[in-house]
XYZ file of C-alpha atoms in Angstrom:
469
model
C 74.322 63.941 64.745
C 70.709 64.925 63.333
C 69.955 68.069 63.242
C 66.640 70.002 65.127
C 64.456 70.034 62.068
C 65.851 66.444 60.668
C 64.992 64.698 64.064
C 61.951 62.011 64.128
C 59.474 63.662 66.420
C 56.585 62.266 68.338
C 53.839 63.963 70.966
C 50.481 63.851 71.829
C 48.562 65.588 69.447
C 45.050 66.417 70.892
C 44.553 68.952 74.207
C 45.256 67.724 77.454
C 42.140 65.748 79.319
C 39.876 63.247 79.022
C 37.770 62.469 75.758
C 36.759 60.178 73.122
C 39.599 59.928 71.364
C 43.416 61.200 71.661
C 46.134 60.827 68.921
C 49.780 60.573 69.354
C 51.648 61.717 66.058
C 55.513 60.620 64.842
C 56.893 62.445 62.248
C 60.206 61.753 60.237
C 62.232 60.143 57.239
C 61.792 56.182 57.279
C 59.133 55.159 59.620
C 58.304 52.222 58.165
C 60.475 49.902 60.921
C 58.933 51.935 63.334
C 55.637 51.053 61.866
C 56.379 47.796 61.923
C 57.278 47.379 65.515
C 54.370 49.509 66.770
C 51.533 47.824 64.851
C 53.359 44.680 64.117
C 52.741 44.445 60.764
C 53.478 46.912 57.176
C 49.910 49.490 57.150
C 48.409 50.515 53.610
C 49.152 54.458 53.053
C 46.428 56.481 54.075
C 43.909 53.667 55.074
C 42.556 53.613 58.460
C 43.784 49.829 60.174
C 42.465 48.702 63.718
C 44.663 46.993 65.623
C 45.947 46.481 69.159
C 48.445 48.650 70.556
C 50.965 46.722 72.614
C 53.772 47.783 75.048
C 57.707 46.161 74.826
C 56.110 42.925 76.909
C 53.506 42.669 74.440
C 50.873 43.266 76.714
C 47.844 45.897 75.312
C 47.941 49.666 76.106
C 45.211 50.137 74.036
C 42.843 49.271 70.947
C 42.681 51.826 68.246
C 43.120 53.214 64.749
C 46.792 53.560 62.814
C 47.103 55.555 59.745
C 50.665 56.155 57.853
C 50.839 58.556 55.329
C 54.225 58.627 53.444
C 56.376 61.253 51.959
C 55.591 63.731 51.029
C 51.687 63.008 50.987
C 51.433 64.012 54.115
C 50.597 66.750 56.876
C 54.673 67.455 57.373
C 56.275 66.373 54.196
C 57.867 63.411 56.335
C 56.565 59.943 57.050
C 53.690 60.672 59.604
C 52.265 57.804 61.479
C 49.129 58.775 63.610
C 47.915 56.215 66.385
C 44.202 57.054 67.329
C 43.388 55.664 70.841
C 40.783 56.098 73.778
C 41.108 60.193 75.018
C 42.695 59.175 78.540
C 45.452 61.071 79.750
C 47.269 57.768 80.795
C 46.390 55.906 78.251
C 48.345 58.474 75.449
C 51.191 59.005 78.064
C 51.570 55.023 77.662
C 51.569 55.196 74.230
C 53.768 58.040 73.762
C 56.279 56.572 75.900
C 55.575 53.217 73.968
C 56.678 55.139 70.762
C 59.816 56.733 71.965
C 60.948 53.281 73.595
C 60.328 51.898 70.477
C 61.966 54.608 68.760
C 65.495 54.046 70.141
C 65.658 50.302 68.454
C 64.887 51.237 65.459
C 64.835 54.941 64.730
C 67.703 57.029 65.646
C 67.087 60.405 67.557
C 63.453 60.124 68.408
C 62.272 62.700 70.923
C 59.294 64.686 71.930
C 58.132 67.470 69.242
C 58.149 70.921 70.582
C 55.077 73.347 70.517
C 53.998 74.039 66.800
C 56.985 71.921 65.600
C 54.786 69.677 62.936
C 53.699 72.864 61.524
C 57.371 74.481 61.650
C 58.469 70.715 59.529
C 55.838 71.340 56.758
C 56.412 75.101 55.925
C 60.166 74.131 56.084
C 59.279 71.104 53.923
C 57.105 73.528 51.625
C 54.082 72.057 52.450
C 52.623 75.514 53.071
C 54.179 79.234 53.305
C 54.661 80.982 56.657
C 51.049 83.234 56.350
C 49.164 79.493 55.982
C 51.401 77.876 59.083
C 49.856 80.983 61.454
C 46.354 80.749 59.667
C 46.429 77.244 61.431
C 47.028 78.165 65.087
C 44.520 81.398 64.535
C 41.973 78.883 63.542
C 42.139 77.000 66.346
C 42.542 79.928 68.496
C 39.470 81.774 67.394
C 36.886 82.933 69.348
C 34.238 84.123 67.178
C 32.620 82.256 64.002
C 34.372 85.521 61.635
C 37.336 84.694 62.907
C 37.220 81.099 62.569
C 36.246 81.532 58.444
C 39.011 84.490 57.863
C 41.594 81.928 59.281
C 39.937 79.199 57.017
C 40.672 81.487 54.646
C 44.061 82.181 54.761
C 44.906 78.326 55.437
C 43.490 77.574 52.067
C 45.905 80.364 50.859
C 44.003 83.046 49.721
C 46.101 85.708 51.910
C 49.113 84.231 50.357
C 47.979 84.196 46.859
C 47.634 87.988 47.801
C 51.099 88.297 48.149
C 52.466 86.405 45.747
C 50.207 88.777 42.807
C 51.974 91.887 44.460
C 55.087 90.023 44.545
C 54.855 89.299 41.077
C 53.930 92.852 39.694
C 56.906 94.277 41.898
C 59.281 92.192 40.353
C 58.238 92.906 36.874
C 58.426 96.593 37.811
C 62.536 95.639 38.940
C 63.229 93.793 36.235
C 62.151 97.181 34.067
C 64.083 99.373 36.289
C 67.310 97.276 36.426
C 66.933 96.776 32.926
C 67.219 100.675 32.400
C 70.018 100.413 34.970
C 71.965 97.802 32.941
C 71.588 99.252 29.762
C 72.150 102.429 29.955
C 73.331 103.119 26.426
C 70.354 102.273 25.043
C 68.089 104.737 23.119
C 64.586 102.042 24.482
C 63.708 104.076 27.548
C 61.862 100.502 29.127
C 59.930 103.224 32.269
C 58.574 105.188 29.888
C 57.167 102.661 27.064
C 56.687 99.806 29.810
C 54.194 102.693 31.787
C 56.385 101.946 35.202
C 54.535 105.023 36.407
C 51.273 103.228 36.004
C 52.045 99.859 36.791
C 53.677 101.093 40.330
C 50.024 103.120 40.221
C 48.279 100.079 39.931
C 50.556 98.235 42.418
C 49.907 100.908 45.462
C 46.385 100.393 45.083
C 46.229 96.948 44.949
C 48.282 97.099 48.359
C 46.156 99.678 49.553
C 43.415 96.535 49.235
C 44.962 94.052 50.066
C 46.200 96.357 53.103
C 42.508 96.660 54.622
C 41.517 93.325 54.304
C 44.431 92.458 56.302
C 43.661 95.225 59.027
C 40.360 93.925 58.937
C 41.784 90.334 59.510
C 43.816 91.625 62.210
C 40.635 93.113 63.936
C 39.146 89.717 64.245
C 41.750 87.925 65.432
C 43.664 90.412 67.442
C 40.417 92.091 68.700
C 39.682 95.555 70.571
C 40.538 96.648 73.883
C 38.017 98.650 75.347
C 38.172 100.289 78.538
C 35.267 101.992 80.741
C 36.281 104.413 82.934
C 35.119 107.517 84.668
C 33.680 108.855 88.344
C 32.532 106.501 90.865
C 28.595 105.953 90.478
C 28.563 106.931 86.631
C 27.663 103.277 85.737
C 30.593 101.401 84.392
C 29.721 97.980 85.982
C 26.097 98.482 84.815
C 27.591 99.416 80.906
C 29.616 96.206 81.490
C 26.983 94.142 82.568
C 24.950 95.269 79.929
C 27.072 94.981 77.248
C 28.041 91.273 78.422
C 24.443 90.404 78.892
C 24.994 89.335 82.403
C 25.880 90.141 85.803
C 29.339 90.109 85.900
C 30.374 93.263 87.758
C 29.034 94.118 91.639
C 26.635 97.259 91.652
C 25.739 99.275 94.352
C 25.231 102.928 94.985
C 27.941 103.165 97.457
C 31.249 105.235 95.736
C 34.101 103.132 94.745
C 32.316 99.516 94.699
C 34.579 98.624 92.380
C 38.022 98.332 93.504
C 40.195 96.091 90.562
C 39.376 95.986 86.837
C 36.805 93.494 85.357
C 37.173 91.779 82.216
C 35.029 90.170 79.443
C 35.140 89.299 75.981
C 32.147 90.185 73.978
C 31.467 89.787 69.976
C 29.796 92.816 68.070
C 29.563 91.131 64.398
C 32.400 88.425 65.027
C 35.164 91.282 66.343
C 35.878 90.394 69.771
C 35.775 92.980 72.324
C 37.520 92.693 75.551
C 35.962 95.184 77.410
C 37.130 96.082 80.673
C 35.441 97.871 83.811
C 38.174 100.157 86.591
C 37.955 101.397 89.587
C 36.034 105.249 89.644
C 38.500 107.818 89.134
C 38.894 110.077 92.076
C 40.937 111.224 95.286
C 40.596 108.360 97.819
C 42.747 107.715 101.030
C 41.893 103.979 101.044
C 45.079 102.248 100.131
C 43.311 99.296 98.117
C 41.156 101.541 96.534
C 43.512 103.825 95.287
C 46.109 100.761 94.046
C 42.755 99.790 92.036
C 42.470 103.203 90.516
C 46.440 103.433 89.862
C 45.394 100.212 87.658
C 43.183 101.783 85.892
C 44.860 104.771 84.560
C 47.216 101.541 83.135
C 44.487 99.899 81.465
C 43.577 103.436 80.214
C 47.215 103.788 78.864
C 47.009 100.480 76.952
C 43.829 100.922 75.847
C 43.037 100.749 71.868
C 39.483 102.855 73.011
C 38.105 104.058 75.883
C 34.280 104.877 76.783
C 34.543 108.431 79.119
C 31.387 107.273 81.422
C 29.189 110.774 82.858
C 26.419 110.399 84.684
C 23.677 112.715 83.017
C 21.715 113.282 86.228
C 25.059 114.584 88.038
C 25.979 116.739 84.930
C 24.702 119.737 86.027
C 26.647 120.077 89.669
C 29.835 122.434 89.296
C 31.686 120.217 91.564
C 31.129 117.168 89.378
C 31.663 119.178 86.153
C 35.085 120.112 87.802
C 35.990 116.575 88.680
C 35.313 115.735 84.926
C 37.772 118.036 83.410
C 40.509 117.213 85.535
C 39.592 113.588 84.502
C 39.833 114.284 80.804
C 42.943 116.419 80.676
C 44.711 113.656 82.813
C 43.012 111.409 79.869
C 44.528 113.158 77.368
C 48.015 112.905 78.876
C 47.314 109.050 79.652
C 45.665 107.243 76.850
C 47.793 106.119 73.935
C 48.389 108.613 71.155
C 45.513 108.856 68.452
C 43.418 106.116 70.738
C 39.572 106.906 70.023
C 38.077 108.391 73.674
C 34.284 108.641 73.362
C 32.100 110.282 75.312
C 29.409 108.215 76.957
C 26.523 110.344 78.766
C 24.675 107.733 80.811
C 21.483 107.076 83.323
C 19.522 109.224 80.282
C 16.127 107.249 81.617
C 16.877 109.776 84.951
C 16.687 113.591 82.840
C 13.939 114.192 80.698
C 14.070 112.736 76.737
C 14.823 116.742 75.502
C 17.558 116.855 77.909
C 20.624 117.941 76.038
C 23.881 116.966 75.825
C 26.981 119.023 77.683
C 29.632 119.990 75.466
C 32.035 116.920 74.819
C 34.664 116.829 77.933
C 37.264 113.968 76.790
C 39.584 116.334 74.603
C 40.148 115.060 71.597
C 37.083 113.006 71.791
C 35.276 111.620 68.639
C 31.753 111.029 69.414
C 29.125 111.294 71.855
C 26.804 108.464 72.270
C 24.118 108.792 75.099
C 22.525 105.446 76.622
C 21.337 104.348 79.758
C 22.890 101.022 80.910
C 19.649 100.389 82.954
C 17.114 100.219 79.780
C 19.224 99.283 76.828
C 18.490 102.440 75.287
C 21.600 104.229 73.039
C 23.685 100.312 73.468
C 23.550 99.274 69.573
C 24.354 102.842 68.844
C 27.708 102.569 71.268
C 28.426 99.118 69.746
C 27.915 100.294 66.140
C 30.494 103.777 67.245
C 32.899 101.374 68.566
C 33.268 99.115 65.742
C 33.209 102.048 63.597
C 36.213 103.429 65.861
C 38.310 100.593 65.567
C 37.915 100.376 61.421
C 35.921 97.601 61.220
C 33.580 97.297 58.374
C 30.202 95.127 57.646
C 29.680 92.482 55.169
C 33.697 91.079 55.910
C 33.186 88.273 53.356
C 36.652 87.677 51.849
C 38.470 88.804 54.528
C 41.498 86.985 55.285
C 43.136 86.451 58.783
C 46.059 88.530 59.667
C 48.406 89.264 62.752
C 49.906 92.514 63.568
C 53.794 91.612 62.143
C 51.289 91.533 58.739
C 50.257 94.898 58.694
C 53.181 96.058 60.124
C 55.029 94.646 56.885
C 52.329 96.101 54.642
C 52.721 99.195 56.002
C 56.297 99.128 55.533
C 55.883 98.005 51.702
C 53.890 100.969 51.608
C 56.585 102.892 52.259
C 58.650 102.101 50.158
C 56.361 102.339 47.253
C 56.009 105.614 48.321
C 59.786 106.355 48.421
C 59.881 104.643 44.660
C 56.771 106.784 43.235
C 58.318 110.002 44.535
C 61.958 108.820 42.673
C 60.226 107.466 39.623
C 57.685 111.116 39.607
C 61.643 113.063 39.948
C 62.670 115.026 37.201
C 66.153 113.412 37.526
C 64.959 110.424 38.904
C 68.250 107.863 40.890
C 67.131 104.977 39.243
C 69.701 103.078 41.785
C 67.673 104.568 44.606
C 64.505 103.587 42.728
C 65.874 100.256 42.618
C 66.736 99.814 46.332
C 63.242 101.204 47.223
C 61.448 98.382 45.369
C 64.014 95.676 46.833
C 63.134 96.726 50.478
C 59.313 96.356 49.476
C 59.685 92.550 48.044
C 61.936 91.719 51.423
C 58.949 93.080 53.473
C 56.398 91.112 51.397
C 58.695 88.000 51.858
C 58.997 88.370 55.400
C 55.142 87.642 55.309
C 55.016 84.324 53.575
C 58.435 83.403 55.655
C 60.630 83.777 51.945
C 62.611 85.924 53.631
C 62.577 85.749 57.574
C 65.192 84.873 59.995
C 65.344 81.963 62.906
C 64.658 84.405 65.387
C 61.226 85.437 63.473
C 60.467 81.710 63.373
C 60.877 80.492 66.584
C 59.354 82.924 68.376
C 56.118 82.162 65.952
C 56.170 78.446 66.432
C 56.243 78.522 70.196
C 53.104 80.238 70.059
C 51.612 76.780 68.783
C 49.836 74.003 70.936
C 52.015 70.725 71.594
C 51.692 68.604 69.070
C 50.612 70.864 66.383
């Protein structure tokens, strides 16, 4: 019986609907009978052929264009043939069925390719590492032009080649360490003439760079979530609207308008922000209104920042001031830990221009940023704070795409660097522990490339993909 990843797989491989022109893809060892009962004839490797494309009866599904591309020139590793027909949904269901009839005469164990399972057969056929293989469904997934050239990026493998040079310098600093451990006897102390000290130096702060480029990475694919929130009649749906550039929440002066959070996806300098409007905090007896503000101390909770909204021209009224700390210490107790709260004084076109500004009321709050959502006036300054919030910074030329397990695995080789300087700076240092420290750092770099990851890791990345990628 063939195994999963030694199957012949076939699918449509271009989105569902109607268009120009769909493909359906077949990869696996030996196509060529396969070829030749689809097409009818042997095709030249990697050269476009026209020809009709028939069903068992011989009658035409189809006209279109058949490429082959053998092993291991091609997109998999395997034998890929790629049949390029009219866009109709019926149309490629016919000739995917076509190809799995056709399949059972003359290729054993032809079925349909789960999501991302091409991709899954060439980084298990070495085609390209496991940071490339998520590059490709981040490219297709990306929803700003910064995204779309990090991703480019790291396809081409410049993330990877990343690795790899840390790889390489960390196991260059174990090979010196378990040198020392193996030879114990000898008078050569290999730390102290091969500089360990400075080459783990020089390896911590190339991670430390490599380490923001990918948090930058992260940023553009992974984006922020911001969330407005505040007192009823403070603005939020106005902010909203005017950060989106269109109407897209209802305003009114009438308290509690909105009663369920609002959601769009904006770009300040490629970094997606998916900003979200709530309900107005407050007591209410209105059941629907209160579920609505019930959501939106969750939103608040899961928030990676969160815009306090005050209404400058209410600032002033005790009762309102009152209502606003209660707001901010429940806030404090919601939002996640060390999640940037800023202040956002709005409605400054109704108080005079040498108004001032009350003291900050979010505890823990970072900034201030006063705007009115009316004008446009203080809105680049609140985009610029809320970039500079998140970590982003300008001019990201050269940075490479990169998901959250990334970081996470940078940070943890980080770690263990740490662990290694602080046995290598010892006066006694455990060279065994030394050792073990720099082991656990390669494993986490591995797990990044997919060197080093288990089945779980992988399937739960491939089944992210698209059908037929």
């Amino acid at each position: 019986m063939l195994s999963r990843h030694t199957n012949p797989i076939a699918a449509i491989a271009t989105a569902p609907g109607r268009g120009g022109v769909g493909i359906v893809r077949i990869s696996g060892k030996a196509l060529g009978p396969l070829v030749q009962l689809l097409c009818g004839r042997a095709l030249k490797p990697r050269e476009a052929t026209y020809l009709p494309f028939c069903d068992a009866q011989g009658q035409p599904i189809d006209q279109g264009l058949a490429l082959y591309f053998p092993a291991p020139h091609s997109y998999t590793g395997e034998d890929v043939l790629e049949l390029q027909a009219h866009g109709g949904p019926v149309v490629l269901q016919l000739l995917l069925a076509r190809c799995l009839e056709a399949g059972t005469q003359v290729l054993a164990g032809l079925r349909v390719a789960q999501p991302g399972e091409f991709t899954e057969r060439a980084f298990l056929n070495d085609k390209i590492d496991l940071a490339q293989a998520e590059a490709i469904a981040d490219l297709i997934d990306a929803s700003t032009a910064a995204a779309a050239r990090s991703a480019s990026r790291s396809l081409a493998g410049e993330f990877s080649a990343q690795i790899h040079q840390l790889r390489d310098a960390l196991i260059h600093l174990r090979m010196l360490v378990e040198a020392t451990l193996d030879f114990p006897e000898e008078e050569i102390d290999f730390l102290r003439k091969a500089d360990a000290r400075g080459q783990l130096s020089n390896l911590q702060q190339t991670l430390a760079q490599v380490m923001q480029r990918a948090q930058q990475g992260a940023l553009l694919r992974e984006g922020i979530k911001v969330v407005i929130a505040g007192q009823p009649n403070a603005g939020k749906s106005s902010l909203l609207n005017a950060l989106a550039g269109a109407e897209l929440a209802i305003v009114t002066p009438i308290a509690g308008t909105t009663r369920d959070k609002v959601q769009q996806t904006i770009q300040i300098e490629g970094v997606p922000l998916h900003v979200i409007d709530t309900a107005g905090l407050r007591d209410s007896q209105d059941e629907v209104e209160r579920i609505g503000i019930e959501r939106a101390w969750d939103e608040i909770a899961g928030a990676d920042a969160v815009l306090f909204l005050h209404d400058l021209s209410r600032c002033n009224a005790i009762e309102y001031r009152a209502a606003e700390a209660d707001i901010a210490r429940a806030m404090a107790q919601k939002a996640s830990k060390n999640v940037p709260i800023i202040d956002v004084w709005n409605k400054s076109d109704c108080v005079p221009p040498e108004h001032a500004l009350p003291p900050a009321m979010a505890e823990g709050a970072h900034t201030s940023v006063r705007l009115s959502a009316r004008t446009g006036e203080g809105l680049d300054l609140l985009r610029h704070t809320l970039l500079q919030m998140a970590g982003w910074q300008s001019a990201p030329e050269g940075v490479f795409i990169a998901r959250a397990r990334h970081v996470q695995a940078l940070q943890a080789v980080d770690a263990h660097l740490m662990e290694a300087a602080a046995q290598l700076h010892a006066a006694g240092p455990a060279l065994d522990l030394l050792a073990e420290e720099l082991r656990l750092a390669q494993n986490a770099l591995n797990q990044i490339t997919g060197e080093f990851s288990s089945d779980d890791l992988l399937g739960v990345i491939f089944s992210s993909f698209c059908i037929g990628k």
